[in-house]
Short mmCIF file of C-alpha atoms in Angstrom, two decimals:
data_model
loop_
_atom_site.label_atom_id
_atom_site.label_comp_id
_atom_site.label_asym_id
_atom_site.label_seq_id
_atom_site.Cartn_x
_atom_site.Cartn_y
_atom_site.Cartn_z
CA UNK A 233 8.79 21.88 -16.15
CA UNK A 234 9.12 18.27 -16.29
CA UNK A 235 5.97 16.08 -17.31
CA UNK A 236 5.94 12.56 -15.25
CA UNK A 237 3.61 10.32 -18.10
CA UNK A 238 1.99 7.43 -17.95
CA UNK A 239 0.02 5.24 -20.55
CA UNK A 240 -4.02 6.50 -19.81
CA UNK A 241 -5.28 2.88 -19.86
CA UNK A 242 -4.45 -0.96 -19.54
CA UNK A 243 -6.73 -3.99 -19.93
CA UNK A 244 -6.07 -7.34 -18.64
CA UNK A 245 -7.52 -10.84 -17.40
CA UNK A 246 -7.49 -12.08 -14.16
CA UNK A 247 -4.16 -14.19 -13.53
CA UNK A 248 -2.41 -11.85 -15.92
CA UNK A 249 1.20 -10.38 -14.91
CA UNK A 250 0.94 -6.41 -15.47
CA UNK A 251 3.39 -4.27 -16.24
CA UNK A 252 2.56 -0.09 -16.15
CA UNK A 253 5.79 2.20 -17.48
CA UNK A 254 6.08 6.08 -16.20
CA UNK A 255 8.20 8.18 -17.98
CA UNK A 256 10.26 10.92 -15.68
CA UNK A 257 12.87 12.52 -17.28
CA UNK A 258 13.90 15.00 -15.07
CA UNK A 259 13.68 13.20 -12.03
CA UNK A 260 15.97 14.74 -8.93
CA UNK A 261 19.15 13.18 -8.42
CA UNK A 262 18.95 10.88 -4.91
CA UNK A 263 15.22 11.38 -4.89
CA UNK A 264 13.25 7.98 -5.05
CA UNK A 265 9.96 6.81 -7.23
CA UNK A 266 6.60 5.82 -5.64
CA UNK A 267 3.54 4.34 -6.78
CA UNK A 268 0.33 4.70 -5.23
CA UNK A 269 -2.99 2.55 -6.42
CA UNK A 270 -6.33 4.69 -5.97
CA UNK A 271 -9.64 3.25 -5.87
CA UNK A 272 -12.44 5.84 -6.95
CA UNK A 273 -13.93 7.92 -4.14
CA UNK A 274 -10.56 6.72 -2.21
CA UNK A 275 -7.08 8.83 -1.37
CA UNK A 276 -4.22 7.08 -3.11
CA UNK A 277 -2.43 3.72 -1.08
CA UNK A 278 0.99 3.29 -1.39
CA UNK A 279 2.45 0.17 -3.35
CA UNK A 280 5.90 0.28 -3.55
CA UNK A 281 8.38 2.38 -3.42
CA UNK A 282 12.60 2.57 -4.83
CA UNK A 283 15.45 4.11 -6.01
CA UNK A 284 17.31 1.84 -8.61
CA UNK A 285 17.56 -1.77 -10.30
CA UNK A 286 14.37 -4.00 -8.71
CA UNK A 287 12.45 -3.95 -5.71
CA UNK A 288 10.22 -6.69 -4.77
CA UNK A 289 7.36 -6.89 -1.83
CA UNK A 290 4.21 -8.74 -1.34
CA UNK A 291 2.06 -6.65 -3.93
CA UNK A 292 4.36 -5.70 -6.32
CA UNK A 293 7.88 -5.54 -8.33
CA UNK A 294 9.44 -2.01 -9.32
CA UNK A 295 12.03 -1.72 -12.24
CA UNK A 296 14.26 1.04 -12.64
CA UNK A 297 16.74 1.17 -15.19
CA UNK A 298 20.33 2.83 -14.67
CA UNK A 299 19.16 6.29 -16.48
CA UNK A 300 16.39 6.13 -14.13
CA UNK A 301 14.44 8.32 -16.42
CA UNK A 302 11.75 5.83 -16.49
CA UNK A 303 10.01 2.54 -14.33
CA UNK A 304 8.12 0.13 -14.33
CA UNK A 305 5.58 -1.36 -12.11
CA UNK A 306 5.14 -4.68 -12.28
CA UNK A 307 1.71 -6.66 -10.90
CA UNK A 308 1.82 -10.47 -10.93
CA UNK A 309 -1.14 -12.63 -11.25
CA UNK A 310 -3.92 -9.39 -11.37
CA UNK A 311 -6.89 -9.94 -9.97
CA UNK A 312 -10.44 -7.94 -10.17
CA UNK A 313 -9.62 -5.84 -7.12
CA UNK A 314 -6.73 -4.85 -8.75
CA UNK A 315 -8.37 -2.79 -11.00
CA UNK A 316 -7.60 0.86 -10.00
CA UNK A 317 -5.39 3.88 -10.83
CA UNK A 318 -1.94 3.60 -10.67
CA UNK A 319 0.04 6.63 -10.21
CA UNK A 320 3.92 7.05 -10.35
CA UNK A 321 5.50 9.78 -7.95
CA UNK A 322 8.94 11.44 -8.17
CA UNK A 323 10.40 14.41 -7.19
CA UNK A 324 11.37 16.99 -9.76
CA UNK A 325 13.62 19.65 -9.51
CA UNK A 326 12.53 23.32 -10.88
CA UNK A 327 14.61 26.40 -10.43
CA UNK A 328 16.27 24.92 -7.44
CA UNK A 329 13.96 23.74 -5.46
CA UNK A 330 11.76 20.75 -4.99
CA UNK A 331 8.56 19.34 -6.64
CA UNK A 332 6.31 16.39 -6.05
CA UNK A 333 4.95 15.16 -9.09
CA UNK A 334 1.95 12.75 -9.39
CA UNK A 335 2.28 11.02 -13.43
CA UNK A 336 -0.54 11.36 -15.16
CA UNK A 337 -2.46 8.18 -13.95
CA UNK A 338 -2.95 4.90 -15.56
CA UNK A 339 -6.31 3.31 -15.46
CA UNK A 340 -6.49 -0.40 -15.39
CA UNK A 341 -9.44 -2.81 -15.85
CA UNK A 342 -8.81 -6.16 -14.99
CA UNK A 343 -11.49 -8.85 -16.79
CA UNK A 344 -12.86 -12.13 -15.42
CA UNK B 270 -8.75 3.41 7.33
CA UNK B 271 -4.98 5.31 6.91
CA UNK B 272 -5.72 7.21 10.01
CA UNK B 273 -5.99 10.44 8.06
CA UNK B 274 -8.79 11.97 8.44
CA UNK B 275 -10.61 15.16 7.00
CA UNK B 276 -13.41 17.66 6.87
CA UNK B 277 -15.83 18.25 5.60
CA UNK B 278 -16.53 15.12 3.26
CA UNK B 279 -18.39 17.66 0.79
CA UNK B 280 -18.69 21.12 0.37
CA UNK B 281 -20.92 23.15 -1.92
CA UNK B 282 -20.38 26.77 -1.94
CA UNK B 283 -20.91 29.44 -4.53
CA UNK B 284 -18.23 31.73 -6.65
CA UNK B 285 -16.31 34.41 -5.02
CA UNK B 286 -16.80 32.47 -1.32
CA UNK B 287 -14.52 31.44 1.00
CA UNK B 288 -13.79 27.42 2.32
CA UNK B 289 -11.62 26.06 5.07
CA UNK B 290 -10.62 22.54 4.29
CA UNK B 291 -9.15 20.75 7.43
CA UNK B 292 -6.83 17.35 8.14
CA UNK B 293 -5.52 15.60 10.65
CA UNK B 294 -2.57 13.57 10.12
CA UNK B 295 -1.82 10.31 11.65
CA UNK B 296 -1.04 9.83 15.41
CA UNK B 297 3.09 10.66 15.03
CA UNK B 298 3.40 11.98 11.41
CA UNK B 299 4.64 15.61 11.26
CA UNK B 300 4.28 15.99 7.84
CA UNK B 301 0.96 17.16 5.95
CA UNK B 302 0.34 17.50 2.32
CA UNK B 303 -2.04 18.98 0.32
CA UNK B 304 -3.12 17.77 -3.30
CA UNK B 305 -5.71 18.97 -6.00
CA UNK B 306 -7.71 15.91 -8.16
CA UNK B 307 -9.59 17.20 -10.44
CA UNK B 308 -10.53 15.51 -13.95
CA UNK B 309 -9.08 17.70 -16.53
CA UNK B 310 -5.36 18.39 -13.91
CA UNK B 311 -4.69 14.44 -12.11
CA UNK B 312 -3.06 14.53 -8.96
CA UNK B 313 -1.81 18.21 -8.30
CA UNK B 314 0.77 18.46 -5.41
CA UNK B 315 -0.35 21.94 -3.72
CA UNK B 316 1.67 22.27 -0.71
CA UNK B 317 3.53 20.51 2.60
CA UNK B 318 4.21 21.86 6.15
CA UNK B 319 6.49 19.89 8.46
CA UNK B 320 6.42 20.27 12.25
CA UNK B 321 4.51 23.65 11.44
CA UNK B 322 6.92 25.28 9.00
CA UNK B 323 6.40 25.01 5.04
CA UNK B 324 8.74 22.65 3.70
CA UNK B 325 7.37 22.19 -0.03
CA UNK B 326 5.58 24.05 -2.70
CA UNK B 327 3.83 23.18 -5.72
CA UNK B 328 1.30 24.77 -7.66
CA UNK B 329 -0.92 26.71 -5.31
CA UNK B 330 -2.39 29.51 -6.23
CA UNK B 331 -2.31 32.72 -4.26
CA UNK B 332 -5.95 32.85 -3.61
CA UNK B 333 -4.90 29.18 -1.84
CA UNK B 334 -3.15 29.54 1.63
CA UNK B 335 -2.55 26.54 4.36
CA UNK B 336 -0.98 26.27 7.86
CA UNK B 337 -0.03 23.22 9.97
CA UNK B 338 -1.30 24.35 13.97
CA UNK B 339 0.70 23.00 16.84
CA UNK B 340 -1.39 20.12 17.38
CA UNK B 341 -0.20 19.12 13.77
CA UNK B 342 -3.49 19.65 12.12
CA UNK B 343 -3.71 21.66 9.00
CA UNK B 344 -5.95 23.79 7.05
CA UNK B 345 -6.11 25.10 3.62
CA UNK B 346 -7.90 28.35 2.98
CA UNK B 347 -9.87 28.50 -0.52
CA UNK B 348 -10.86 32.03 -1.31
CA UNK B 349 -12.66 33.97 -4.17
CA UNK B 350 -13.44 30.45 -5.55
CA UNK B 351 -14.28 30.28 -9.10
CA UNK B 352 -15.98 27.27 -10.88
CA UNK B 353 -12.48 25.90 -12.31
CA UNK B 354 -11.72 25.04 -8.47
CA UNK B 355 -14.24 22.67 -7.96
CA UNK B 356 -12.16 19.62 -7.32
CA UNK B 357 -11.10 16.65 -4.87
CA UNK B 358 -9.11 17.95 -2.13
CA UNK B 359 -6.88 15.24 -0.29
CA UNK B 360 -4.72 15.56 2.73
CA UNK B 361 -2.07 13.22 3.02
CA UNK B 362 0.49 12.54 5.84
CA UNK B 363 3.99 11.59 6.83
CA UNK B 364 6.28 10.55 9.21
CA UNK B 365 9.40 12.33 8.21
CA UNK B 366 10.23 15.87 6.01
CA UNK B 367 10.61 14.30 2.46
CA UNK B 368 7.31 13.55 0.50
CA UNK B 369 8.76 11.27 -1.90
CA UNK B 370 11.18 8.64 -0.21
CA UNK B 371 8.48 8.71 3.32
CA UNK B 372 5.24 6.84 2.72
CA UNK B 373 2.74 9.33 2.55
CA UNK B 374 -1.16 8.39 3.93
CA UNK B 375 -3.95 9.74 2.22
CA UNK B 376 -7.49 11.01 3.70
CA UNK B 377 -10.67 10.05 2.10
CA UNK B 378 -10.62 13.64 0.59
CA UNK B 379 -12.95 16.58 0.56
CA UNK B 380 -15.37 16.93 -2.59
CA UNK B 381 -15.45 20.44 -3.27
CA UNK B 382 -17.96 22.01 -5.69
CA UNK B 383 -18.14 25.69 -6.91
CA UNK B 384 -21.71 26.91 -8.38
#
């Protein structure tokens, strides 16, 4: 089955642009990628969400590359309440039939 | 506040018991999903129901069962619970059938813990 990854951990400073890679190699053809920000003791909030090439909105950028094995989130200017979980979402297929998949999480820590 | 909303906030039970966990999805949404969070596992997709029916499956267990009522709420059954199930259960809903191109809104979760 495929594994959606993410890097564990990122570090930055405040003002910092952020950028957080998942790897998803088997994603579902048509199916779109997701990222969701979780705060602890919180359910995950969606970010953004797309399918290929770049989407921007108020919080965020999202990169996807023509393979679309992988993207990239993308956080300008970070500041301390930024500092979360990130989580990447696709859809997977296994034996013919769906799968969501959360990635494995990546934990950032934004600095003064 | 995503409108979600589920019981119990925490749960303490023993091994071998039996929970119910319960959501309610947001005022429209049809869609309800079920996830596991524990420390060692991340985000675990369990299950969705749409509109009553099942729709998706992940990795549930068979000691795990859920069903979506006709009000839209849903329930997931926990039974002969062993300490490895101890966990964050969230509930997460949606307006349309497809969990990963709808915007799915997450509950504040249900901290369960096996003894």
């Amino acid at each position: 089955l495929a594994k959606t990854t993410q890097p564990i951990s990122m570090d930055s400073y405040e003002g910092q642009e952020v950028n957080i890679t998942c790897s998803h190699n088997n994603i579902a053809t048509n199916d779109y990628i997701t990222w969701y920000q979780q705060f602890p003791s919180q359910g995950p909030r969606f970010i953004i969400q797309g399918y290929k090439t770049k989407v921007t909105n108020e919080v965020a950028s999202l990169f996807i590359p023509a393979d679309r094995k992988s993207s990239t989130l993308s956080l300008p200017r970070v500041s301390l309440s930024d500092t979360a979980v990130y989580y990447c979402l696709v859809a997977t297929m296994n034996t013919g039939f769906q799968k969501l998949v959360f990635g494995t999480g990546t934990r950032l820590l934004v600095s003064p | 506040d995503s409108g979600v909303t589920q019981t119990p906030k925490h749960l303490i039970t023993a091994t071998g018991q039996r929970v119910t966990l319960r959501c309610s999805p947001r005022s429209g949404d049809l869609s309800v999903y079920w996830y596991q969070q524990s420390l060692d596992q991340g985000l675990q997709f369990l299950i969705q129901y749409y509109n009553g029916e099942e729709r998706a499956k992940g990795n549930i267990l068979e000691r795990f069962s859920a069903q979506q009522f006709p009000d839209l709420h849903s329930e997931l059954n926990l039974s002969s619970l062993e300490l490895g199930d101890s966990a964050l259960y969230f509930c997460a809903s949606s307006v349309g059938a497809s969990g990963n191109t709808d915007t799915q809104y997450f509950g504040p979760g249900t901290r369960l813990t096996v003894l």
